[in-house]
PDB file of C-alpha atoms in Angstrom:
ATOM      1  CA  MET A   9     -12.007  10.019  -9.893  1.00 33.00           C
ATOM      2  CA  SER A  10      -9.853  12.259  -7.727  1.00 34.00           C
ATOM      3  CA  PRO A  11      -7.791  10.651  -4.983  1.00 35.00           C
ATOM      4  CA  THR A  12      -9.202  13.164  -2.561  1.00 34.00           C
ATOM      5  CA  GLN A  13     -12.818  12.075  -3.007  1.00 33.00           C
ATOM      6  CA  HIS A  14     -12.394   9.074  -0.734  1.00 33.00           C
ATOM      7  CA  PRO A  15      -9.766  10.077   1.791  1.00 33.00           C
ATOM      8  CA  GLY A  16     -10.348   7.045   4.030  1.00 34.00           C
ATOM      9  CA  ARG A  17      -8.923   4.622   1.508  1.00 35.00           C
ATOM     10  CA  LEU A  18      -6.678   4.485  -1.479  1.00 40.00           C
ATOM     11  CA  LEU A  19      -8.255   4.148  -4.872  1.00 35.00           C
ATOM     12  CA  ARG A  20      -6.557   2.487  -7.776  1.00 35.00           C
ATOM     13  CA  ARG A  21      -6.987   3.691 -11.302  1.00 28.00           C
ATOM     14  CA  PRO A  22      -9.213   1.557 -13.525  1.00 32.00           C
ATOM     15  CA  ALA A  23      -7.441  -1.741 -14.077  1.00 35.00           C
ATOM     16  CA  ARG A  24      -5.631  -2.406 -17.311  1.00 31.00           C
ATOM     17  CA  GLU A  25      -7.139  -4.976 -19.578  1.00 31.00           C
ATOM     18  CA  ASP A  26      -4.628  -7.639 -18.587  1.00 36.00           C
ATOM     19  CA  ARG A  27      -5.429  -7.039 -14.926  1.00 33.00           C
ATOM     20  CA  SER A  28      -9.166  -6.868 -15.206  1.00 32.00           C
ATOM     21  CA  THR A  29      -9.827  -9.989 -13.136  1.00 36.00           C
ATOM     22  CA  ILE A  30      -7.183  -9.362 -10.458  1.00 34.00           C
ATOM     23  CA  ALA A  31      -8.549  -8.796  -6.973  1.00 37.00           C
ATOM     24  CA  ALA A  32     -12.071  -8.727  -8.342  1.00 37.00           C
ATOM     25  CA  GLN A  33     -14.628 -10.804  -6.446  1.00 36.00           C
ATOM     26  CA  PRO A  34     -16.274 -13.369  -8.709  1.00 34.00           C
ATOM     27  CA  ARG A  35     -19.895 -12.589  -9.643  1.00 32.00           C
ATOM     28  CA  PRO A  36     -21.463 -16.032 -10.244  1.00 34.00           C
ATOM     29  CA  ALA A  37     -24.517 -16.514 -12.384  1.00 37.00           C
ATOM     30  CA  THR A  38     -27.868 -17.307 -10.810  1.00 38.00           C
ATOM     31  CA  GLY A  39     -28.049 -20.877  -9.561  1.00 44.00           C
ATOM     32  CA  SER A  40     -26.693 -22.806  -6.593  1.00 45.00           C
ATOM     33  CA  SER A  41     -23.909 -24.518  -8.536  1.00 48.00           C
ATOM     34  CA  SER A  42     -22.563 -21.233  -9.895  1.00 48.00           C
ATOM     35  CA  ALA A  43     -22.842 -19.557  -6.495  1.00 54.00           C
ATOM     36  CA  ASN A  44     -20.930 -22.384  -4.802  1.00 55.00           C
ATOM     37  CA  SER A  45     -18.300 -22.165  -7.521  1.00 57.00           C
ATOM     38  CA  GLY A  46     -18.020 -18.373  -6.983  1.00 66.00           C
ATOM     39  CA  ARG A  47     -17.589 -18.883  -3.209  1.00 71.00           C
ATOM     40  CA  ARG A  48     -14.878 -21.450  -3.750  1.00 72.00           C
ATOM     41  CA  SER A  49     -13.115 -19.135  -6.173  1.00 86.00           C
ATOM     42  CA  GLU A  50     -13.219 -16.293  -3.707  1.00 88.00           C
ATOM     43  CA  ALA A  51     -11.973 -18.492  -0.909  1.00 90.00           C
ATOM     44  CA  ALA A  52      -9.054 -19.672  -3.093  1.00 92.00           C
ATOM     45  CA  ARG A  53      -8.207 -16.080  -4.106  1.00 92.00           C
ATOM     46  CA  LEU A  54      -8.134 -14.978  -0.465  1.00 93.00           C
ATOM     47  CA  ALA A  55      -6.043 -18.023   0.480  1.00 95.00           C
ATOM     48  CA  VAL A  56      -3.472 -17.051  -2.137  1.00 96.00           C
ATOM     49  CA  LEU A  57      -3.311 -13.403  -0.895  1.00 96.00           C
ATOM     50  CA  ASN A  58      -2.911 -14.500   2.690  1.00 95.00           C
ATOM     51  CA  ALA A  59      -0.304 -17.107   1.780  1.00 96.00           C
ATOM     52  CA  ALA A  60       1.738 -14.513  -0.143  1.00 97.00           C
ATOM     53  CA  ASP A  61       1.699 -12.158   2.855  1.00 94.00           C
ATOM     54  CA  ASP A  62       2.845 -14.912   5.259  1.00 95.00           C
ATOM     55  CA  LEU A  63       5.550 -16.227   2.971  1.00 96.00           C
ATOM     56  CA  LEU A  64       6.896 -12.791   2.267  1.00 95.00           C
ATOM     57  CA  VAL A  65       7.433 -12.235   5.983  1.00 91.00           C
ATOM     58  CA  GLU A  66       9.037 -15.713   6.419  1.00 94.00           C
ATOM     59  CA  HIS A  67      11.254 -15.870   3.322  1.00 94.00           C
ATOM     60  CA  GLY A  68      11.553 -12.351   1.869  1.00 94.00           C
ATOM     61  CA  PHE A  69      10.905 -11.318  -1.672  1.00 95.00           C
ATOM     62  CA  GLU A  70      13.571 -13.482  -3.279  1.00 95.00           C
ATOM     63  CA  GLY A  71      12.364 -16.577  -1.435  1.00 96.00           C
ATOM     64  CA  LEU A  72       8.734 -15.988  -2.401  1.00 97.00           C
ATOM     65  CA  THR A  73       7.637 -18.272  -5.345  1.00 97.00           C
ATOM     66  CA  ILE A  74       4.422 -19.081  -7.098  1.00 97.00           C
ATOM     67  CA  GLU A  75       5.049 -22.743  -6.215  1.00 97.00           C
ATOM     68  CA  GLY A  76       5.394 -21.898  -2.527  1.00 97.00           C
ATOM     69  CA  ILE A  77       2.294 -19.753  -2.548  1.00 97.00           C
ATOM     70  CA  ALA A  78       0.256 -22.443  -4.258  1.00 97.00           C
ATOM     71  CA  ALA A  79       1.370 -25.067  -1.747  1.00 97.00           C
ATOM     72  CA  ALA A  80       0.610 -22.848   1.265  1.00 97.00           C
ATOM     73  CA  ALA A  81      -2.744 -21.760  -0.153  1.00 96.00           C
ATOM     74  CA  GLY A  82      -3.729 -25.320  -1.064  1.00 95.00           C
ATOM     75  CA  VAL A  83      -4.425 -24.423  -4.734  1.00 95.00           C
ATOM     76  CA  ALA A  84      -2.923 -25.401  -8.057  1.00 95.00           C
ATOM     77  CA  LYS A  85      -0.444 -23.084  -9.792  1.00 95.00           C
ATOM     78  CA  GLN A  86      -2.915 -22.877 -12.697  1.00 93.00           C
ATOM     79  CA  THR A  87      -5.444 -21.365 -10.331  1.00 93.00           C
ATOM     80  CA  ILE A  88      -3.031 -18.627  -9.381  1.00 96.00           C
ATOM     81  CA  TYR A  89      -2.162 -17.854 -13.001  1.00 95.00           C
ATOM     82  CA  ARG A  90      -5.839 -17.421 -13.776  1.00 92.00           C
ATOM     83  CA  TRP A  91      -5.818 -14.237 -11.741  1.00 94.00           C
ATOM     84  CA  TRP A  92      -2.204 -13.066 -11.570  1.00 96.00           C
ATOM     85  CA  LYS A  93       0.751 -12.925 -13.961  1.00 95.00           C
ATOM     86  CA  SER A  94       3.464 -13.001 -11.276  1.00 96.00           C
ATOM     87  CA  LYS A  95       4.200 -12.754  -7.567  1.00 97.00           C
ATOM     88  CA  VAL A  96       4.544  -8.996  -8.030  1.00 97.00           C
ATOM     89  CA  ASP A  97       0.900  -8.791  -9.068  1.00 97.00           C
ATOM     90  CA  ILE A  98      -0.175 -10.810  -6.035  1.00 97.00           C
ATOM     91  CA  LEU A  99       1.803  -8.597  -3.697  1.00 97.00           C
ATOM     92  CA  PHE A 100       0.482  -5.472  -5.315  1.00 97.00           C
ATOM     93  CA  ASP A 101      -3.082  -6.571  -4.872  1.00 96.00           C
ATOM     94  CA  ASN A 102      -2.384  -7.271  -1.186  1.00 96.00           C
ATOM     95  CA  LEU A 103      -1.020  -3.724  -0.922  1.00 96.00           C
ATOM     96  CA  ALA A 104      -4.000  -2.155  -2.704  1.00 94.00           C
ATOM     97  CA  LEU A 105      -6.504  -4.146  -0.639  1.00 93.00           C
ATOM     98  CA  ASP A 106      -4.897  -3.824   2.821  1.00 92.00           C
ATOM     99  CA  SER A 107      -3.404  -0.315   2.890  1.00 95.00           C
ATOM    100  CA  GLY A 108      -6.622   1.597   3.399  1.00 92.00           C
ATOM    101  CA  PRO A 109      -6.932   1.568   7.219  1.00 90.00           C
ATOM    102  CA  GLY A 110      -3.259   2.206   7.835  1.00 91.00           C
ATOM    103  CA  LEU A 111      -3.100   5.165   5.485  1.00 97.00           C
ATOM    104  CA  ALA A 112      -6.471   6.706   6.304  1.00 96.00           C
ATOM    105  CA  TRP A 113      -7.179  10.360   6.912  1.00 97.00           C
ATOM    106  CA  PRO A 114     -10.190  11.952   8.615  1.00 94.00           C
ATOM    107  CA  ASP A 115     -13.088  12.675   6.266  1.00 92.00           C
ATOM    108  CA  SER A 116     -12.309  16.349   6.381  1.00 93.00           C
ATOM    109  CA  PRO A 117      -8.697  17.038   7.582  1.00 94.00           C
ATOM    110  CA  ALA A 118      -8.326  20.635   8.569  1.00 94.00           C
ATOM    111  CA  ALA A 119      -5.754  21.011  11.351  1.00 96.00           C
ATOM    112  CA  PRO A 120      -2.027  20.346  11.985  1.00 96.00           C
ATOM    113  CA  ALA A 121      -3.089  17.655  14.477  1.00 96.00           C
ATOM    114  CA  ASP A 122      -4.612  15.682  11.563  1.00 97.00           C
ATOM    115  CA  LEU A 123      -1.289  15.750   9.736  1.00 98.00           C
ATOM    116  CA  ARG A 124       0.590  14.689  12.873  1.00 97.00           C
ATOM    117  CA  ALA A 125      -1.833  11.772  13.394  1.00 97.00           C
ATOM    118  CA  TYR A 126      -1.405  10.709   9.741  1.00 98.00           C
ATOM    119  CA  LEU A 127       2.379  10.640   9.946  1.00 98.00           C
ATOM    120  CA  HIS A 128       2.171   8.397  12.987  1.00 98.00           C
ATOM    121  CA  ARG A 129      -0.228   6.068  11.104  1.00 97.00           C
ATOM    122  CA  PHE A 130       2.110   6.061   8.139  1.00 98.00           C
ATOM    123  CA  ALA A 131       5.077   5.138  10.264  1.00 98.00           C
ATOM    124  CA  THR A 132       3.132   2.282  11.917  1.00 97.00           C
ATOM    125  CA  PHE A 133       1.970   1.095   8.484  1.00 97.00           C
ATOM    126  CA  LEU A 134       5.427   1.152   6.923  1.00 97.00           C
ATOM    127  CA  GLY A 135       7.275  -0.283   9.835  1.00 95.00           C
ATOM    128  CA  GLU A 136       4.913  -2.762  11.404  1.00 94.00           C
ATOM    129  CA  GLU A 137       1.929  -3.793   9.286  1.00 94.00           C
ATOM    130  CA  PRO A 138       1.993  -6.632   6.724  1.00 92.00           C
ATOM    131  CA  ALA A 139       0.971  -4.305   3.910  1.00 94.00           C
ATOM    132  CA  GLY A 140       3.907  -2.084   4.855  1.00 96.00           C
ATOM    133  CA  ARG A 141       6.256  -5.006   4.442  1.00 95.00           C
ATOM    134  CA  VAL A 142       4.717  -5.576   1.010  1.00 97.00           C
ATOM    135  CA  LEU A 143       5.343  -1.990   0.126  1.00 97.00           C
ATOM    136  CA  GLN A 144       8.948  -2.254   1.223  1.00 97.00           C
ATOM    137  CA  ALA A 145       9.493  -5.371  -0.830  1.00 97.00           C
ATOM    138  CA  LEU A 146       7.916  -3.838  -3.963  1.00 98.00           C
ATOM    139  CA  LEU A 147       9.967  -0.627  -3.521  1.00 97.00           C
ATOM    140  CA  GLY A 148      13.101  -2.686  -3.414  1.00 96.00           C
ATOM    141  CA  HIS A 149      12.179  -4.783  -6.453  1.00 97.00           C
ATOM    142  CA  ALA A 150      11.144  -1.637  -8.387  1.00 97.00           C
ATOM    143  CA  GLN A 151      14.743  -0.520  -8.371  1.00 96.00           C
ATOM    144  CA  LEU A 152      15.565  -3.466 -10.642  1.00 96.00           C
ATOM    145  CA  ASP A 153      12.350  -4.023 -12.580  1.00 97.00           C
ATOM    146  CA  ALA A 154      10.763  -1.344 -14.749  1.00 97.00           C
ATOM    147  CA  ARG A 155       7.319  -3.074 -14.840  1.00 97.00           C
ATOM    148  CA  THR A 156       7.131  -3.202 -11.042  1.00 97.00           C
ATOM    149  CA  ALA A 157       8.220   0.463 -10.845  1.00 98.00           C
ATOM    150  CA  GLU A 158       5.582   1.592 -13.311  1.00 97.00           C
ATOM    151  CA  LEU A 159       2.809  -0.426 -11.604  1.00 97.00           C
ATOM    152  CA  LEU A 160       3.748   0.752  -8.145  1.00 97.00           C
ATOM    153  CA  HIS A 161       4.031   4.428  -9.065  1.00 97.00           C
ATOM    154  CA  THR A 162       1.084   4.708 -11.487  1.00 97.00           C
ATOM    155  CA  ASP A 163      -1.413   2.667  -9.514  1.00 96.00           C
ATOM    156  CA  PHE A 164      -0.352   3.362  -5.912  1.00 97.00           C
ATOM    157  CA  LEU A 165       2.319   5.897  -5.024  1.00 97.00           C
ATOM    158  CA  ASP A 166       1.204   8.676  -7.388  1.00 97.00           C
ATOM    159  CA  PRO A 167      -2.476   8.625  -6.331  1.00 97.00           C
ATOM    160  CA  LEU A 168      -1.298   8.413  -2.698  1.00 97.00           C
ATOM    161  CA  ARG A 169       0.895  11.408  -3.085  1.00 98.00           C
ATOM    162  CA  ALA A 170      -1.810  13.482  -4.814  1.00 98.00           C
ATOM    163  CA  ARG A 171      -4.252  12.675  -2.032  1.00 97.00           C
ATOM    164  CA  ASP A 172      -1.730  13.432   0.701  1.00 98.00           C
ATOM    165  CA  VAL A 173      -0.588  16.740  -0.781  1.00 98.00           C
ATOM    166  CA  ALA A 174      -4.217  17.890  -0.937  1.00 97.00           C
ATOM    167  CA  HIS A 175      -4.756  16.952   2.725  1.00 98.00           C
ATOM    168  CA  VAL A 176      -1.586  18.669   3.857  1.00 98.00           C
ATOM    169  CA  ARG A 177      -2.844  21.843   2.108  1.00 97.00           C
ATOM    170  CA  ALA A 178      -6.171  21.495   3.980  1.00 97.00           C
ATOM    171  CA  CYS A 179      -4.445  21.030   7.261  1.00 97.00           C
ATOM    172  CA  LEU A 180      -1.904  23.907   7.016  1.00 97.00           C
ATOM    173  CA  GLY A 181      -3.394  26.270   4.456  1.00 96.00           C
ATOM    174  CA  THR A 182      -0.271  26.249   2.289  1.00 96.00           C
ATOM    175  CA  SER A 183       0.171  26.223  -1.481  1.00 97.00           C
ATOM    176  CA  GLU A 184       0.349  22.975  -3.378  1.00 97.00           C
ATOM    177  CA  ASP A 185       4.101  23.315  -3.940  1.00 98.00           C
ATOM    178  CA  GLU A 186       4.687  24.062  -0.235  1.00 98.00           C
ATOM    179  CA  ALA A 187       2.578  21.099   0.777  1.00 98.00           C
ATOM    180  CA  ALA A 188       4.467  18.779  -1.595  1.00 98.00           C
ATOM    181  CA  VAL A 189       7.852  19.900  -0.270  1.00 98.00           C
ATOM    182  CA  LEU A 190       6.723  19.485   3.361  1.00 98.00           C
ATOM    183  CA  LEU A 191       5.272  16.070   2.665  1.00 98.00           C
ATOM    184  CA  ASP A 192       8.531  14.946   1.126  1.00 98.00           C
ATOM    185  CA  ALA A 193      10.453  16.286   4.111  1.00 98.00           C
ATOM    186  CA  LEU A 194       8.301  14.309   6.499  1.00 98.00           C
ATOM    187  CA  LEU A 195       8.027  11.027   4.622  1.00 98.00           C
ATOM    188  CA  ALA A 196      11.608  10.727   3.277  1.00 98.00           C
ATOM    189  CA  PRO A 197      13.149  10.072   6.759  1.00 98.00           C
ATOM    190  CA  LEU A 198      10.558   7.318   7.378  1.00 98.00           C
ATOM    191  CA  TYR A 199      11.456   5.556   4.156  1.00 98.00           C
ATOM    192  CA  HIS A 200      15.190   5.983   4.809  1.00 98.00           C
ATOM    193  CA  ARG A 201      14.942   4.651   8.358  1.00 97.00           C
ATOM    194  CA  ALA A 202      12.850   1.679   7.312  1.00 97.00           C
ATOM    195  CA  LEU A 203      14.533   0.743   3.988  1.00 96.00           C
ATOM    196  CA  VAL A 204      18.134   1.810   4.406  1.00 96.00           C
ATOM    197  CA  LEU A 205      18.852   1.797   8.146  1.00 96.00           C
ATOM    198  CA  ARG A 206      16.398  -0.992   9.020  1.00 94.00           C
ATOM    199  CA  ARG A 207      15.590   0.719  12.266  1.00 96.00           C
ATOM    200  CA  PRO A 208      12.150   0.994  13.958  1.00 95.00           C
ATOM    201  CA  LEU A 209       9.927   3.932  13.264  1.00 97.00           C
ATOM    202  CA  ASP A 210       9.197   4.552  16.940  1.00 96.00           C
ATOM    203  CA  ARG A 211       6.890   7.240  18.221  1.00 96.00           C
ATOM    204  CA  ALA A 212       9.674   9.400  19.677  1.00 97.00           C
ATOM    205  CA  PHE A 213      11.422   9.556  16.307  1.00 97.00           C
ATOM    206  CA  VAL A 214       8.243  10.558  14.496  1.00 98.00           C
ATOM    207  CA  ASP A 215       7.388  13.193  17.136  1.00 97.00           C
ATOM    208  CA  THR A 216      10.892  14.682  16.798  1.00 97.00           C
ATOM    209  CA  LEU A 217      10.550  14.790  13.033  1.00 97.00           C
ATOM    210  CA  LEU A 218       7.141  16.488  13.295  1.00 97.00           C
ATOM    211  CA  ASP A 219       8.361  19.004  15.836  1.00 97.00           C
ATOM    212  CA  GLN A 220      11.223  20.030  13.558  1.00 96.00           C
ATOM    213  CA  HIS A 221       8.902  20.784  10.655  1.00 96.00           C
ATOM    214  CA  LEU A 222       5.647  21.825  12.378  1.00 94.00           C
ATOM    215  CA  GLY A 223       6.782  23.089  15.717  1.00 90.00           C
ATOM    216  CA  HIS A 224       5.642  21.710  19.069  1.00 84.00           C
ATOM    217  CA  PRO A 225       1.900  21.089  19.340  1.00 78.00           C
ATOM    218  CA  ALA A 226      -0.127  23.301  21.590  1.00 64.00           C
ATOM    219  CA  ARG A 227      -0.630  21.873  25.010  1.00 54.00           C
TER     220      ARG A 227
END
């Protein structure tokens, strides 16, 4: 499925076999006992995801442990390992599940104003939202861990880029290559400011960046 078919949310590629149960809501068999078990499993899964988000903010990536997540979520470590192989997988599923609203486009982007609005949403997502903090943590860890890098690029960053390049083309009427270069020019300063300088992605900064590359918007 093309990343541009559902512009309002990010779509992951079909899960690999060893990730087939990750972030998948249980489908209990008919019967009250099975249904109750399914609800408990879903509640436990969500508790783990929420705990991982909270602990990442409190302790950072290095301080995040499966033991800590289990304690905060009120579940056994074995419960976590039924669904996830590592803390990276937990964080990735939080990113995949929670990034949709922050990285949404209009159904049919077709004007420079749509691109400007998206860049502001991206800046807010990366700099302020919990899922943006998760993305920052995974980007940092991906510099040291090949598996994290492959997972993040193949299942998130590459589909995101393909979708965004298509929408930039629709907004500005450029070629694919021109849209890709412009997208890099707009997003790279946001990543640099957030990850390297550790400075806020305030609205004035984003507006200045947009004005440099797109010109001032019509009043």
